[in-house]
Each structure stands twice: as C-alpha cells, then as structure tokens.
Short mmCIF file of C-alpha atoms and ligand atoms in Angstrom, two decimals:
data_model
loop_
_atom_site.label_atom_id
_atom_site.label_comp_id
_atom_site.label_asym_id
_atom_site.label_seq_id
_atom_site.Cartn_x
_atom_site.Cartn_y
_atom_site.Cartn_z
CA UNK I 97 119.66 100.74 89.77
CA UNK I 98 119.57 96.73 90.78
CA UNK I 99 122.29 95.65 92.68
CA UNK I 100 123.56 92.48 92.02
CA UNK I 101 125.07 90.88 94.88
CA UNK I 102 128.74 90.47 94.43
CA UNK I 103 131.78 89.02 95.86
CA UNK I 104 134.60 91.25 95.73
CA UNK I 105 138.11 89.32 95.35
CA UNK I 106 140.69 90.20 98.44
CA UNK I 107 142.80 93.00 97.37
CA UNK I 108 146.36 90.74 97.97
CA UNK I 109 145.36 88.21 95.82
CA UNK I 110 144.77 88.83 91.85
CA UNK I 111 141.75 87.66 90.27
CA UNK I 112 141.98 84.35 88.32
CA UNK I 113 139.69 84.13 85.36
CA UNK I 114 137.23 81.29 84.12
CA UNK I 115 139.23 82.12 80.98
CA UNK I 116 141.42 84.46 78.95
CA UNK I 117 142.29 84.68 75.20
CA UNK I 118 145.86 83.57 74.12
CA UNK I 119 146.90 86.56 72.37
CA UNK I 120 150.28 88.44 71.50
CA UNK I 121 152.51 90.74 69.03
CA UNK I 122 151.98 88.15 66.27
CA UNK I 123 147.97 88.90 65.96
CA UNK I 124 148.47 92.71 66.50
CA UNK I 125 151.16 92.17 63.79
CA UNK I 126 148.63 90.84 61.64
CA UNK I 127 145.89 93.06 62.20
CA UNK I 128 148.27 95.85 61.57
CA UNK I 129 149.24 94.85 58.20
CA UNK I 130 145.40 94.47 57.11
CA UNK I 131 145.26 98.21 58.54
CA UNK I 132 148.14 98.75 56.61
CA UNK I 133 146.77 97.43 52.64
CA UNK I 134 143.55 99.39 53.30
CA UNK I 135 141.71 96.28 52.78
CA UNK I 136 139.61 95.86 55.86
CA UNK I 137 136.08 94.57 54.76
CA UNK I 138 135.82 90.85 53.68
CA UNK I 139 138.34 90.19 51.21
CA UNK I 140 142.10 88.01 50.58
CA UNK I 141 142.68 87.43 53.83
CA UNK I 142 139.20 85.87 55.06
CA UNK I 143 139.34 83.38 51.76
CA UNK I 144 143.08 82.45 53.42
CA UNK I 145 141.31 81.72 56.71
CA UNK I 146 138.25 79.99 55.24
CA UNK I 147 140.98 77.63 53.40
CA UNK I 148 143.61 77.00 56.38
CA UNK I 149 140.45 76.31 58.02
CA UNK I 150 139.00 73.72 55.81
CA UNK I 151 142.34 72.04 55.93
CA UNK I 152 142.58 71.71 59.63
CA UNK I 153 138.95 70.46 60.13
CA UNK I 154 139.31 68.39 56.91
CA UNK I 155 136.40 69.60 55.21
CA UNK I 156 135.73 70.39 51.68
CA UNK I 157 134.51 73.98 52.03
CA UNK I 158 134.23 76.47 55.06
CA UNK I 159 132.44 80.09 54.82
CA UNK I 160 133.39 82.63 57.39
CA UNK I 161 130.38 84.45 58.78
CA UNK I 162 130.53 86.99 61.98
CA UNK I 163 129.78 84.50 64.47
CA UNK I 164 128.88 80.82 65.24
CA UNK I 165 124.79 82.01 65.80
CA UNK I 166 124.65 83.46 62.16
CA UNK I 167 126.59 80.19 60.53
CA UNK I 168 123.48 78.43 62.29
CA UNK I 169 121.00 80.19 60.39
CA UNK I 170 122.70 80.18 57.44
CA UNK I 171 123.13 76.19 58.31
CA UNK I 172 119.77 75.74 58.62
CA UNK I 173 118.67 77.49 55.46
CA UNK I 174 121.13 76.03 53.43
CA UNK I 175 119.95 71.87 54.78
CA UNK I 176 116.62 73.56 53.89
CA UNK I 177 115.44 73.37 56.99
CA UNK I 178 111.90 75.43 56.80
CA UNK I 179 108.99 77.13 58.80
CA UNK I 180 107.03 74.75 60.53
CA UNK I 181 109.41 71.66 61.20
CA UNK I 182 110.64 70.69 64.04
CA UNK I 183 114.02 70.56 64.77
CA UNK I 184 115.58 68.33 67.87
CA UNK I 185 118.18 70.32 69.61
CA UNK I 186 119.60 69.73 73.10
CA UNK I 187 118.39 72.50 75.54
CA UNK I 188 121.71 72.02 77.49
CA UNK I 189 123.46 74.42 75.42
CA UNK I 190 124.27 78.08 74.82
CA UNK I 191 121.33 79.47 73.77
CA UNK I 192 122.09 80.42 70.02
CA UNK I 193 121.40 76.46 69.61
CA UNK I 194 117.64 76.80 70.17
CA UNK I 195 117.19 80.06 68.52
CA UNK I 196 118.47 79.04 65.41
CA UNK I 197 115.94 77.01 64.38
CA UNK I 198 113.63 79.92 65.33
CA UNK I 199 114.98 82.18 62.82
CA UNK I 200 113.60 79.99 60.00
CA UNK I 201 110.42 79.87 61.73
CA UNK I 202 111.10 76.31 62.59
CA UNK I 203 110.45 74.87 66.47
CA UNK I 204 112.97 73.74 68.57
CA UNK I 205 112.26 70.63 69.82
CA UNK I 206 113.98 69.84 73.16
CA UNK I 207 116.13 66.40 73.85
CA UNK I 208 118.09 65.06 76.93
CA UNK I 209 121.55 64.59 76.77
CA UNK I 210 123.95 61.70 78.59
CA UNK I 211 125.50 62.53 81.86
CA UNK I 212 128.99 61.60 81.16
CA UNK I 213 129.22 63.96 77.88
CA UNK I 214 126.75 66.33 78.43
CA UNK I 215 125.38 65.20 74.59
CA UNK I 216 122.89 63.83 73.02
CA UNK I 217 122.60 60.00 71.80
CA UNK I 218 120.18 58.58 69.43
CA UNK I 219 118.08 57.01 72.92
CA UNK I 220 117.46 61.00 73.60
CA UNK I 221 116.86 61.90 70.26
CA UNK I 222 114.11 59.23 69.77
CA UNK I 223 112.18 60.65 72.28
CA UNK I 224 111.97 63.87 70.73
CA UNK I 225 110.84 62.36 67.06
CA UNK I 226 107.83 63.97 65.65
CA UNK I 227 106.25 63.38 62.71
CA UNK I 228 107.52 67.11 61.63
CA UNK I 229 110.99 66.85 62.02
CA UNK I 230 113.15 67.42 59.47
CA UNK I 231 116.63 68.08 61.20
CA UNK I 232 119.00 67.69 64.31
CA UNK I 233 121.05 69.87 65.98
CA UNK I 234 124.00 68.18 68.42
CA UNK I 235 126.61 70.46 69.72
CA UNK I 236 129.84 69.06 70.91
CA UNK I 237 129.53 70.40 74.54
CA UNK I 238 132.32 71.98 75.98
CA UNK I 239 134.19 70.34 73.24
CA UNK I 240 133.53 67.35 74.45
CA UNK I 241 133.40 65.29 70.85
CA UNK I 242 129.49 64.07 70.49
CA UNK I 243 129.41 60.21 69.06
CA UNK I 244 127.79 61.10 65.71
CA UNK I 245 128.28 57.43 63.71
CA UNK I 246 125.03 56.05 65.65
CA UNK I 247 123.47 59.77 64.83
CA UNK I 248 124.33 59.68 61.85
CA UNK I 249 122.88 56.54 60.94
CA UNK I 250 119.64 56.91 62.50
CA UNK I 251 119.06 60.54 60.77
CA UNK I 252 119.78 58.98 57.31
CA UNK I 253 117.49 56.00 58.57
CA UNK I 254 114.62 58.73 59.00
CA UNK I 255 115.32 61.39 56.64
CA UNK I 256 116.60 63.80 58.59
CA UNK I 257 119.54 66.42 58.04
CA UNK I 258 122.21 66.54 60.45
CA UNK I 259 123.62 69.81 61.67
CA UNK I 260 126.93 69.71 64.33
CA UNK I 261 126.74 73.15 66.46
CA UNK I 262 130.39 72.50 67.33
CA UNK I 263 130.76 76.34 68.31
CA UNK I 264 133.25 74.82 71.23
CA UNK I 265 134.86 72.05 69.44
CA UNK I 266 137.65 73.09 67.13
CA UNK I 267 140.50 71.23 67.91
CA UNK I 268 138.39 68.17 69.77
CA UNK I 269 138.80 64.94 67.82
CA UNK I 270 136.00 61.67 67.09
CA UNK I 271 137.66 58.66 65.80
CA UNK I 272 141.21 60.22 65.21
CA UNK I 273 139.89 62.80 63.05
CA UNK I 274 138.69 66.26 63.62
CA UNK I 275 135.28 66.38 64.84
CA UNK I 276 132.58 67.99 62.62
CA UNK I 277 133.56 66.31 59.45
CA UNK I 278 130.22 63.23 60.27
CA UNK I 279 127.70 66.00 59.90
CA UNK I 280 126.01 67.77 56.85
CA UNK I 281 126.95 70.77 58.18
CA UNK I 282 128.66 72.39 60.95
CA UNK I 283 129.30 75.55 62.33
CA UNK I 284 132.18 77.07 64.75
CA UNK I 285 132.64 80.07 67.09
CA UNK I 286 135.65 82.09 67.56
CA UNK I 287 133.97 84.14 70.17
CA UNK I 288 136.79 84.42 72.97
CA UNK I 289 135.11 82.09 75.44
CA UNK I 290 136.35 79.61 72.78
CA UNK I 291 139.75 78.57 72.34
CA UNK I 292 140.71 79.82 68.67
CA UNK I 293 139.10 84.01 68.80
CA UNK I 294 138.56 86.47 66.52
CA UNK I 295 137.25 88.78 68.66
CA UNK I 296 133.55 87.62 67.56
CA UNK I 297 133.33 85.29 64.39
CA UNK I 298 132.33 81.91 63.31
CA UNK I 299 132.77 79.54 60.36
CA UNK I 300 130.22 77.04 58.95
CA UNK I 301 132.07 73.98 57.19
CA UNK I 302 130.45 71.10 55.36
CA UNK I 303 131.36 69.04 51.77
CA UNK I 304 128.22 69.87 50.03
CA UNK I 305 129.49 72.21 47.16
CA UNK I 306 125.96 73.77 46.10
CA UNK I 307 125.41 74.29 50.16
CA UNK I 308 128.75 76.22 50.80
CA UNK I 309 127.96 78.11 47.26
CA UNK I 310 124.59 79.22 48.61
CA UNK I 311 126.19 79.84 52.33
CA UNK I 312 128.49 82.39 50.99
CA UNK I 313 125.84 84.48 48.59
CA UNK I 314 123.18 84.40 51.58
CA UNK I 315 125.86 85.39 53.95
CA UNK I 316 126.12 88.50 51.95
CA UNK I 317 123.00 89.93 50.94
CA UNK I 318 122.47 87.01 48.50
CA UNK I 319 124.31 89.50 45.98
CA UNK I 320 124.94 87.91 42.47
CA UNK I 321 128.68 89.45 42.42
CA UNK I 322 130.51 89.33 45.86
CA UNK I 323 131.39 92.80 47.17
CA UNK I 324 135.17 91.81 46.83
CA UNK I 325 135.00 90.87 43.05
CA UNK I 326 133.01 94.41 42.39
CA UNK I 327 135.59 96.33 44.84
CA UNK I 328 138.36 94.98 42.99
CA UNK I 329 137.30 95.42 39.23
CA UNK I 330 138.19 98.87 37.77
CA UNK I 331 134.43 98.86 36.38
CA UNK I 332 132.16 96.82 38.87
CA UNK I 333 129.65 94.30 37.20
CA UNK I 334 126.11 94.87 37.61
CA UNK I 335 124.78 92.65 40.80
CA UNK I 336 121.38 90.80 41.37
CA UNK I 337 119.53 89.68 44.18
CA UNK I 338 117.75 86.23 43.60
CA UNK I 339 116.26 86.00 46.98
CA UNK I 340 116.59 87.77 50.42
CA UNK I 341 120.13 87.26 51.86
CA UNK I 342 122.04 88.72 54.91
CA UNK I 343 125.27 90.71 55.62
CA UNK I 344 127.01 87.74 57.69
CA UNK I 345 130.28 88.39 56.73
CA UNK I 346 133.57 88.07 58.62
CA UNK I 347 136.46 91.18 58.01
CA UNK I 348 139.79 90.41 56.99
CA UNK I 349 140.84 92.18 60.29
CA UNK I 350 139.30 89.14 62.00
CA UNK I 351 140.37 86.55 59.38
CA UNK I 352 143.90 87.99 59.74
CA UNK I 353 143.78 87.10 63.57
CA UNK I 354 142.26 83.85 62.96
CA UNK I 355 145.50 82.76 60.81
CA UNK I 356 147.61 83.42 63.82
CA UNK I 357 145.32 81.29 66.07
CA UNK I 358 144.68 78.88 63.82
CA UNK I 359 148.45 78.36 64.08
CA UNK I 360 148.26 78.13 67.49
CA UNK I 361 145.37 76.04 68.04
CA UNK I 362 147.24 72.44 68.22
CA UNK I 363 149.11 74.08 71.44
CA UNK I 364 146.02 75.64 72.92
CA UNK I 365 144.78 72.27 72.80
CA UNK I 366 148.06 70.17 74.06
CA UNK I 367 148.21 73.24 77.32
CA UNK I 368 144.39 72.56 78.12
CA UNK I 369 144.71 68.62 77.85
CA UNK I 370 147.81 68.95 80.73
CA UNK I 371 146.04 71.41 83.20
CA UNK I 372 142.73 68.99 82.84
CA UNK I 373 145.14 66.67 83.70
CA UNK I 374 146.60 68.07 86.60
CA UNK I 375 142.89 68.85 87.99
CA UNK I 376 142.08 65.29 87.78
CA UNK I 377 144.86 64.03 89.23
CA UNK I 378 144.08 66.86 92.11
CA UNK I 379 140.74 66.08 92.37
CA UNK I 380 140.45 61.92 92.96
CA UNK I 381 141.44 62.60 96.29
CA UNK I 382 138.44 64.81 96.87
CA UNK I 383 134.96 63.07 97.01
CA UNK I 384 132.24 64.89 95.42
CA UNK I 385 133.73 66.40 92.80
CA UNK I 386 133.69 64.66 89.20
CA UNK I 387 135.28 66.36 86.37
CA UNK I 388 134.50 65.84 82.79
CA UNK I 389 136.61 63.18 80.95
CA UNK I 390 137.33 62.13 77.20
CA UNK I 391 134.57 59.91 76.00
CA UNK I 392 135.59 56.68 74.46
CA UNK I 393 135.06 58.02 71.29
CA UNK I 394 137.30 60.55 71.07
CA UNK I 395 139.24 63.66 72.31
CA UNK I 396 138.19 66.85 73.51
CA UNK I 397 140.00 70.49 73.89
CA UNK I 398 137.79 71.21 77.17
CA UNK I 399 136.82 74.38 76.12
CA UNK I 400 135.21 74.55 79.06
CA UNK I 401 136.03 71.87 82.10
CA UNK I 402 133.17 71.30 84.24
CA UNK I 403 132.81 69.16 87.31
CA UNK I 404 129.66 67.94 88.87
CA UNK I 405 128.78 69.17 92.27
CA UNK I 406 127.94 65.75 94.18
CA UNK I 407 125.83 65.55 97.61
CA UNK I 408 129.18 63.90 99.56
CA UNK I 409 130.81 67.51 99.00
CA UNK I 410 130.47 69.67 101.45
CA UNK I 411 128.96 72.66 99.63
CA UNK I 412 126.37 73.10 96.84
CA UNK I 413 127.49 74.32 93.26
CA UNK I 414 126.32 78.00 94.50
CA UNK I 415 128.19 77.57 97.86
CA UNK I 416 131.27 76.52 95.83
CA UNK I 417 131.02 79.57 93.51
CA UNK I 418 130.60 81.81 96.32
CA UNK I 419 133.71 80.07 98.46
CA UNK I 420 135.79 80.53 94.93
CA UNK I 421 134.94 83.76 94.87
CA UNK I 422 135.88 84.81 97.78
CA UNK I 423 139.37 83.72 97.13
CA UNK I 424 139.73 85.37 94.41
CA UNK I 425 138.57 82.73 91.64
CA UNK I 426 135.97 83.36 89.14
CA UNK I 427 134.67 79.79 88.27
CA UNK I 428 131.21 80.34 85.98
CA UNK I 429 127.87 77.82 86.83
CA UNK I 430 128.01 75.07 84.11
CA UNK I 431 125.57 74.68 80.93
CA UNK I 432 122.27 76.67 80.58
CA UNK I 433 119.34 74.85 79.62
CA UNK I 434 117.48 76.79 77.30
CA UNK I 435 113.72 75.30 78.43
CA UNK I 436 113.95 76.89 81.79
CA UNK I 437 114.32 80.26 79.91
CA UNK I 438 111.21 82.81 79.67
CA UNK I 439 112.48 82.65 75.57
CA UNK I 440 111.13 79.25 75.85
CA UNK I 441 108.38 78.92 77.92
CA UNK I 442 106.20 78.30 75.33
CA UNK I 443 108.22 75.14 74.30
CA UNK I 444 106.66 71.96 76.67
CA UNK I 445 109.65 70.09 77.31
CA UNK I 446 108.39 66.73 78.78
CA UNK I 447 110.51 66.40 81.45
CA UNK I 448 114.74 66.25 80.63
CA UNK I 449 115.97 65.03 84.14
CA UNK I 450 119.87 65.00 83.14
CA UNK I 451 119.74 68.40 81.78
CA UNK I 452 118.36 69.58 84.76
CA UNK I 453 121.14 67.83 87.32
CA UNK I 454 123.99 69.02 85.13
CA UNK I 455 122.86 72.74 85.01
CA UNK I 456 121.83 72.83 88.51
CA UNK I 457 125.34 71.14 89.99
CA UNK I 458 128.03 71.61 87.36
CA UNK I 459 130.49 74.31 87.72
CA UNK I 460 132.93 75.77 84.58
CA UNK I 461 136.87 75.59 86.25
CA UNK I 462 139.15 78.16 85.03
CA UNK I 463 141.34 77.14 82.16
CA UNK I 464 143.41 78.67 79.83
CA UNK I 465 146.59 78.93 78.25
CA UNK I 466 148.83 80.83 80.32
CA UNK I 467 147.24 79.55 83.58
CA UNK I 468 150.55 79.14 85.69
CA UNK I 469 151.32 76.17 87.99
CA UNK I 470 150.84 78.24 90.83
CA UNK I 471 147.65 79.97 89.95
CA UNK I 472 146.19 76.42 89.15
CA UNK I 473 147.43 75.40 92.38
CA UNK I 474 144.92 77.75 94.03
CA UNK I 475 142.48 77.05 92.49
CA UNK I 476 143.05 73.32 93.61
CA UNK I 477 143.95 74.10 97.43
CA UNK I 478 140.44 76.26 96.95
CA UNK I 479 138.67 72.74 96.18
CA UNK I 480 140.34 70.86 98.47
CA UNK I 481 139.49 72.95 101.81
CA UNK I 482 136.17 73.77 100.80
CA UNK I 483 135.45 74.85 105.07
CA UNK I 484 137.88 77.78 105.21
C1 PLP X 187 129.40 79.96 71.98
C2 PLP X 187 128.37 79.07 71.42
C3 PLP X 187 127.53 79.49 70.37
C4 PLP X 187 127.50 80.90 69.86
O1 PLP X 187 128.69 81.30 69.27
P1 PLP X 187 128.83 82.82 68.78
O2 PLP X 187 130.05 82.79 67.92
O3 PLP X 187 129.01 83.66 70.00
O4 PLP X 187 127.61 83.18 68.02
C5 PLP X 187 126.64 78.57 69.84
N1 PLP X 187 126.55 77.32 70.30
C6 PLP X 187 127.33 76.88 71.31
C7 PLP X 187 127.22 75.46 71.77
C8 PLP X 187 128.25 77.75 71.91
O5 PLP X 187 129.00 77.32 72.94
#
C-alpha cells in the first residue's frame, strides 16, 4: 500500500475544514417528502429547480444535468462545437474544463489567465487563436466574476461561440447582474465544494430556445418523449431516438435540495463576503500574503479564497500547508493547471508563466458558512506566527 505522508491534527484541537456544506432539517425535510410521493427519478420537482434557477441567474432557460462536467458536454454539443476544432480554455482550472472539449473530439487549446483574477482576458485569448477555433471556454475562477463584455466582443468579432464554465460562480455578480447571463451558454456545479450543493449536480443555462430544447433531449438519451411525460400517461406514447443522446439527468431528490439552497444562496454569499473581509483586514498587517479581491467589474461569492504565497513570507505555499496542518487547519493548494497533467501532455502549451506562479504559490483558506469567529481566528493567529 503507498503511504502518503500525512499530518495528523493535535488531538485537543478539532479539525477546521477548507470547507463544509450549509445544510439542515429544511433539506432533509425536502428530500423526505420526494421519498414520500414516490417520485424520485427526474420529474416536478427538478422542472421547479430548473425555473427558480433561471430566475435567480436571469436567464431564459436552465436544464438540470448530474453535474457541472456533463452540462459542459452537453454545452459544447449544443454551440456545435465539433471534432477537430480547437477550443481556448484556461488550463488554470478544475480539470472538467479541458476535458470537455475532449469529449466532442475537439482540442483544448491552452490560454494564460491575469494574476489579479485568476481569468482569462481577450490579451490571453489572442495568443491562443488558431485558425481552427471555433469556441471559448472562461470559467469564473473561484467565483471570481470573469470580465466577459471585451470577450464577448472579440468572439462575435471572430466567429466564435462563447461558453462561461461558471461551475463556482452562482451567486458572483458582473455589472450588477448575475454573472453568466454575457455568454451563449453556461454551466454550474452544485458539487459541495461549491456554495449552493446537491450532493453532485449541475445546471447549464443560456437564452437560446432551440439550444436548451436540444440540451434537455440529449441530456436524456435524446428520447423523443421525456421519461416523465411517458411515466405519467396511463398509456405511454411511443418514443424515438433521432440521434445518440445521454442519461445526464438530475433526480428530484437533488432538485428538491437545490430549492432549499437556492433559498439560501443570497446568505451563503453575504456570510462568505464578511469572513473574506475579516481575512483581509487580518492579513494587511502580514507581508507576503495577498488574498484575492473583487475585480472592478464585479462581485464574487469566493467560493474558494486564495492568497498568493509571496517570497517576503517566511514559508513557501507547501511550508504553509504543512504549518496549517499541524495546527489543525486543512487549507487545500490553490488552482490546478491542467497542462502540467500526464492527461495533457500531449497538449504543447507554449509557455503560460501566470498559470504557473498562481498554482505553484496560491493556497485555498477555509471558508464556509458556519465558520465561527473563533475558529477563523485560528486560522488567522496560524498566518500571523508562521515560526511556531
Ligand atoms: C467544480 C468545477 C467543475 C466540475 O463540476 P462538477 O459538478 O463536479 O462536474 C468544472 N469547472 C470548474 C471551474 C469547477 O470548479
């Protein structure tokens, strides 16, 4: 067996967590009274979710799917996004960003992003262009909102269809609205890493009628009928299958959660915008350490709040991790870059110095809702004596 080297948390002091879902009665509630109408599969409830949803975001149509990754593909298909294009994505990202494109046989082309956002800008996204691209991924990292009106004007200036892989961004705001309403299509996680969970699940909005129409037959099985019409009709109608489609679909156990947390979203958001705000206010009187801010542009939910690891700080983002650890505080290493991953090493990169820095010295704080004063406190006093 390997043995991963691990640092055990002292036994007097309990573990804080890089995060932890905001759950309660009211969800098990919920999820009890799905159990309850014998309805469990895909059905009332996810078309409830799929339409608070819409509303929140401000889109015209959203289609649950199981998770953020398979709203992706179906995103992809439905922009018509094919086998052989290329497709610029950011390679500082959760994985599921790159491989999309891959499951339509396209290639994932890999851009830069900006220090200060951790996205890409239309400067990064030039030097990706190729005469084969057809489309552009940008994810709204950590929630931190992307500035899509320059994006979006230079992908309608060259053709291109604009995807937003805001997996982390419900609740983050561009230009006082809700972010993900610039693109062609979007897609959302509510994995439990993010801050609205269905225990896994995602949701791909956009305004495009035929798109959404097509998102919801691929996303199950590309069936003529929808299994809910034919489970509900005394005698079920014949189905068809025009092309090959996919069992995507999200269960009205999951949808029923997802009502709860939609409800609770605006809060998750206002508690995460006051603890970032009591780690910055910590942290400007320790050099070294910079910690993500709202751009200009807009608001984010800081799914996940990472700092950069400067050379003035006495330890290196692993020594920090370790020194965390050791008092009990699981912190998580920042943003992956997927072209350092053996997935990818067939993918020439050309060199993406930013995305490099951030994922070799940014670190993920905890955060979450019911992260008490004191608890936050540690984690702070953990920061600030970085020798002990
Ligand atoms: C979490 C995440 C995903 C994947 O979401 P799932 O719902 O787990 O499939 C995709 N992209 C980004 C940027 C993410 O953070």
């Amino acid at each position: 067996m390997n043995t991963v080297p691990s640092v055990a948390a002292p036994a007097t002091l309990e573990r804080i967590n890089v995060m932890k879902p905001w759950l309660g009665e009211e969800e098990a509630q919920a999820i009890a009274e799905v159990v309850a109408s014998g309805w469990v599969a895909q059905g009332p409830r996810t078309a409830a979710f799929e339409a608070a949803f819409a509303k929140h975001q401000m889109a015209a149509h959203a289609v649950a799917t199981s998770s953020c990754t398979t709203a992706l593909h179906l995103a992809l298909l439905v922009a018509g996004v094919k086998a052989g294009d290329d497709v610029l994505v950011p390679s500082f990202s959760f994985i599921a960003t790159a491989n999309a494109p891959t499951y339509v046989g396209a290639h994932p082309v890999f851009v830069d992003v900006e220090p200060g956002t951790g996205n890409v800008t239309v400067e990064t996204l030039e030097r990706g262009l190729t005469v084969a691209t057809t489309a552009v991924i940008v994810v709204d990292q950590g929630g931190i909102p992307v500035d899509l009106s320059p994006i979006r004007h230079w992908c309608d200036s060259h053709g291109l269809k604009l995807i937003e892989d805001a997996a982390c961004a419900a609740g983050s705001t561009y230009r006082g609205e809700p972010v993900g309403r610039g693109a062609d299509v979007s897609a959302w996680s509510f994995h439990p890493r993010k801050l609205l969970t269905t225990g896994e699940g995602g949701m791909l909005t956009t305004n495009n009628e035929a798109w959404a129409a097509r998102a919801r037959t691929l996303r199950e099985h590309a069936m003529g009928v929808s299994a809910a019409e034919r489970h509900s009709a005394l005698v079920a109608p014949a189905e068809s299958y025009a092309e090959i489609g996919y069992n995507y679909r999200m269960t009205d156990l999951q949808a029923a959660m997802g009502l709860v947390q939609l409800g609770k979203l605006d809060a998750m958001v206002a508690r995460r915008r006051e603890l970032v705000q009591r780690y910055r206010d910590a942290l400007e009187v320790i050099a070294g350490l910079e910690l993500v801010r709202d751009p200009e542009h807009g608001t984010s939910n800081f799914q996940s709040c990472w700092l950069e690891v400067l050379p003035e700080y006495p330890l290196d983002r692993e020594g920090l991790l370790e020194h965390l650890g050791r008092l009990g505080i699981s912190a998580r290493r920042g943003i992956m870059a997927a072209h350092q991953q053996p997935a990818y090493a067939h993918v020439a990169s050309g060199g993406l110095p930013v995305t490099d820095r951030l994922t070799r010295n940014t670190l993920i704080l905890p955060l979450y809702h019911q992260l008490s004063d004191t608890d936050q406190q540690r984690v702070i006093d953990a920061l600030a004596n970085p020798k002990e």
